[in-house]
Amino acid sequence: MEIWVLNGPNLNMLGIREPDIYGRMTLADLNAMLTETARELGAHLDFFQSNHEGALIDRIHAGYGRGLAGAILNPGGLTHTSIALHDAIKAVDYPVVEVHLSNVARREPWRSHSYVAAAAVGTIAGLGWRGYELALRYLVGVAAERG
Ligand code: DQA
């Protein structure tokens, strides 16, 4: 069972960037934690981070037709701007769970709107790194049920 973990702009700066909001865990720490959970669940993860919208879109397209159980996507700031990311998710044949470390609904008003949300199967926000783990458990659970 394969699941992709996709992180957008500035998420390579986790641990350094606004730690009061995003915590002190680095992206490498987060990926290591997810790898451990995936091992327990019998899933294989593939990690990708880019600061470039087009690179993320190419990566989403690359998952098409591979029988992925799904993808976990934190689109970063592109959440609030990218119709193209919305369209890319709609174009592929696997479920995408949108994850945000912070509770975007409690921050600046412009963070409350997500172009990705209407294309994603669901959204988890405000639960920190645990949101990624919950998304992973969700995707594994759904894929296992499907058989
Ligand atoms: C974020 C929330 C976005 O509004 C912000 O631009 C990010 C990170 C989060 O994980 O909380 O880069 O997606």
Short mmCIF file of C-alpha atoms and ligand atoms in Angstrom, two decimals:
data_model
loop_
_atom_site.label_atom_id
_atom_site.label_comp_id
_atom_site.label_asym_id
_atom_site.label_seq_id
_atom_site.Cartn_x
_atom_site.Cartn_y
_atom_site.Cartn_z
CA MET A 1 0.00 0.00 0.00
CA GLU A 2 1.58 3.24 -1.15
CA ILE A 3 0.79 6.73 0.14
CA TRP A 4 2.47 9.96 -0.91
CA VAL A 5 3.20 12.79 1.51
CA LEU A 6 3.36 16.13 -0.30
CA ASN A 7 4.39 19.39 1.33
CA GLY A 8 4.23 22.78 -0.34
CA PRO A 9 6.04 26.09 0.01
CA ASN A 10 7.98 26.93 3.17
CA LEU A 11 7.35 23.59 4.84
CA ASN A 12 11.05 22.81 4.37
CA MET A 13 11.52 25.53 7.02
CA LEU A 14 9.60 23.67 9.73
CA GLY A 15 11.34 23.86 13.07
CA ILE A 16 12.81 27.25 12.18
CA ARG A 17 9.78 29.01 10.78
CA GLU A 18 7.38 30.67 13.29
CA PRO A 19 7.80 27.89 15.88
CA ASP A 20 5.00 29.32 18.04
CA ILE A 21 2.61 28.48 15.22
CA TYR A 22 4.19 25.47 13.53
CA GLY A 23 6.16 23.89 16.36
CA ARG A 24 9.82 22.90 16.63
CA MET A 25 9.64 19.64 14.74
CA THR A 26 11.54 19.70 11.45
CA LEU A 27 10.17 18.21 8.25
CA ALA A 28 12.76 15.43 8.59
CA ASP A 29 11.47 14.69 12.13
CA LEU A 30 7.90 14.66 10.85
CA ASN A 31 8.77 12.33 7.98
CA ALA A 32 10.63 9.98 10.33
CA MET A 33 7.64 9.83 12.65
CA LEU A 34 5.30 9.11 9.74
CA THR A 35 7.64 6.43 8.39
CA GLU A 36 7.49 4.67 11.75
CA THR A 37 3.67 4.80 11.86
CA ALA A 38 3.45 3.63 8.25
CA ARG A 39 5.72 0.67 9.06
CA GLU A 40 3.36 -0.33 11.89
CA LEU A 41 0.39 -0.03 9.53
CA GLY A 42 2.06 -1.90 6.67
CA ALA A 43 2.10 1.10 4.32
CA HIS A 44 4.92 2.55 2.23
CA LEU A 45 5.38 6.33 2.14
CA ASP A 46 7.01 8.49 -0.47
CA PHE A 47 7.92 12.07 0.52
CA PHE A 48 8.03 15.19 -1.63
CA GLN A 49 8.37 18.86 -0.74
CA SER A 50 8.55 21.77 -3.14
CA ASN A 51 8.37 25.53 -2.97
CA HIS A 52 7.05 25.56 -6.55
CA GLU A 53 3.42 25.25 -7.54
CA GLY A 54 4.15 23.56 -10.89
CA ALA A 55 6.43 20.98 -9.28
CA LEU A 56 3.65 20.03 -6.86
CA ILE A 57 1.15 19.78 -9.71
CA ASP A 58 3.55 17.57 -11.70
CA ARG A 59 3.98 15.36 -8.67
CA ILE A 60 0.21 15.04 -8.14
CA HIS A 61 -0.17 14.05 -11.81
CA ALA A 62 2.66 11.52 -11.50
CA GLY A 63 0.57 9.60 -8.96
CA TYR A 64 -2.16 8.95 -11.52
CA GLY A 65 -2.66 5.31 -12.50
CA ARG A 66 -0.24 3.96 -9.89
CA GLY A 67 -2.86 2.48 -7.59
CA LEU A 68 -1.97 4.82 -4.76
CA ALA A 69 -3.98 4.44 -1.57
CA GLY A 70 -3.88 8.22 -1.44
CA ALA A 71 -1.84 11.31 -0.73
CA ILE A 72 -1.48 13.59 2.26
CA LEU A 73 -1.04 17.17 1.10
CA ASN A 74 -0.11 20.27 3.04
CA PRO A 75 -0.24 22.91 0.28
CA GLY A 76 1.18 25.68 2.52
CA GLY A 77 0.30 29.14 1.25
CA LEU A 78 -0.89 27.70 -2.08
CA THR A 79 -3.95 26.53 -0.16
CA HIS A 80 -5.33 30.03 -0.36
CA THR A 81 -4.37 30.91 -3.92
CA SER A 82 -4.13 27.87 -6.18
CA ILE A 83 -7.02 26.94 -8.44
CA ALA A 84 -4.45 24.92 -10.41
CA LEU A 85 -3.73 22.73 -7.39
CA HIS A 86 -7.46 22.20 -6.96
CA ASP A 87 -7.73 21.14 -10.61
CA ALA A 88 -4.74 18.78 -10.34
CA ILE A 89 -6.32 16.95 -7.39
CA LYS A 90 -9.58 16.65 -9.32
CA ALA A 91 -7.69 15.17 -12.27
CA VAL A 92 -6.22 12.16 -10.47
CA ASP A 93 -7.65 8.83 -9.38
CA TYR A 94 -6.62 8.67 -5.71
CA PRO A 95 -7.91 10.45 -2.59
CA VAL A 96 -6.02 13.46 -1.28
CA VAL A 97 -6.30 14.51 2.36
CA GLU A 98 -5.52 18.18 2.99
CA VAL A 99 -3.55 18.77 6.18
CA HIS A 100 -2.56 21.96 7.97
CA LEU A 101 -0.43 22.08 11.07
CA SER A 102 -2.11 25.25 12.30
CA ASN A 103 -5.80 25.94 12.73
CA VAL A 104 -6.21 28.14 9.67
CA ALA A 105 -9.74 29.12 10.77
CA ARG A 106 -8.32 30.87 13.84
CA ARG A 107 -5.75 32.94 11.99
CA GLU A 108 -5.92 35.78 9.44
CA PRO A 109 -9.33 35.81 7.70
CA TRP A 110 -7.74 35.13 4.29
CA ARG A 111 -6.42 31.80 5.56
CA SER A 112 -9.98 30.59 6.09
CA HIS A 113 -10.51 29.97 2.41
CA SER A 114 -8.93 26.92 0.81
CA TYR A 115 -9.06 26.22 -2.92
CA VAL A 116 -7.82 22.72 -2.14
CA ALA A 117 -10.60 21.80 0.30
CA ALA A 118 -13.27 21.34 -2.36
CA ALA A 119 -11.07 18.87 -4.25
CA ALA A 120 -9.72 16.99 -1.21
CA VAL A 121 -11.55 14.05 0.34
CA GLY A 122 -11.27 15.86 3.68
CA THR A 123 -9.27 18.41 5.64
CA ILE A 124 -7.46 18.22 8.98
CA ALA A 125 -6.27 21.50 10.48
CA GLY A 126 -4.90 22.66 13.80
CA LEU A 127 -3.71 19.33 15.18
CA GLY A 128 -0.02 19.89 14.44
CA TRP A 129 2.05 16.92 13.24
CA ARG A 130 -0.64 14.58 14.56
CA GLY A 131 -2.85 15.70 11.68
CA TYR A 132 -0.52 13.96 9.23
CA GLU A 133 -0.64 10.79 11.29
CA LEU A 134 -4.45 10.88 11.41
CA ALA A 135 -4.57 11.38 7.64
CA LEU A 136 -2.26 8.39 7.20
CA ARG A 137 -4.44 6.20 9.42
CA TYR A 138 -7.52 7.32 7.49
CA LEU A 139 -6.05 6.47 4.08
CA VAL A 140 -4.75 3.08 5.25
CA GLY A 141 -8.12 2.29 6.85
CA VAL A 142 -10.10 3.18 3.74
CA ALA A 143 -7.74 1.25 1.44
CA ALA A 144 -7.91 -1.81 3.73
CA GLU A 145 -11.72 -1.71 3.72
CA ARG A 146 -11.70 -1.51 -0.08
CA GLY A 147 -9.42 -4.58 -0.09
C1 DQA B 1 -0.18 25.85 6.68
C2 DQA B 1 -1.15 27.02 6.80
C3 DQA B 1 -1.00 27.99 5.63
O1 DQA B 1 -1.90 29.07 5.78
C4 DQA B 1 0.41 28.53 5.58
O2 DQA B 1 0.57 29.38 4.46
C5 DQA B 1 1.43 27.45 5.60
C6 DQA B 1 1.25 26.33 6.50
C7 DQA B 1 -0.22 24.95 7.92
O3 DQA B 1 0.30 23.84 7.84
O4 DQA B 1 -0.76 25.34 8.96
O5 DQA B 1 2.46 27.54 4.94
O6 DQA B 1 -0.55 25.07 5.55
#
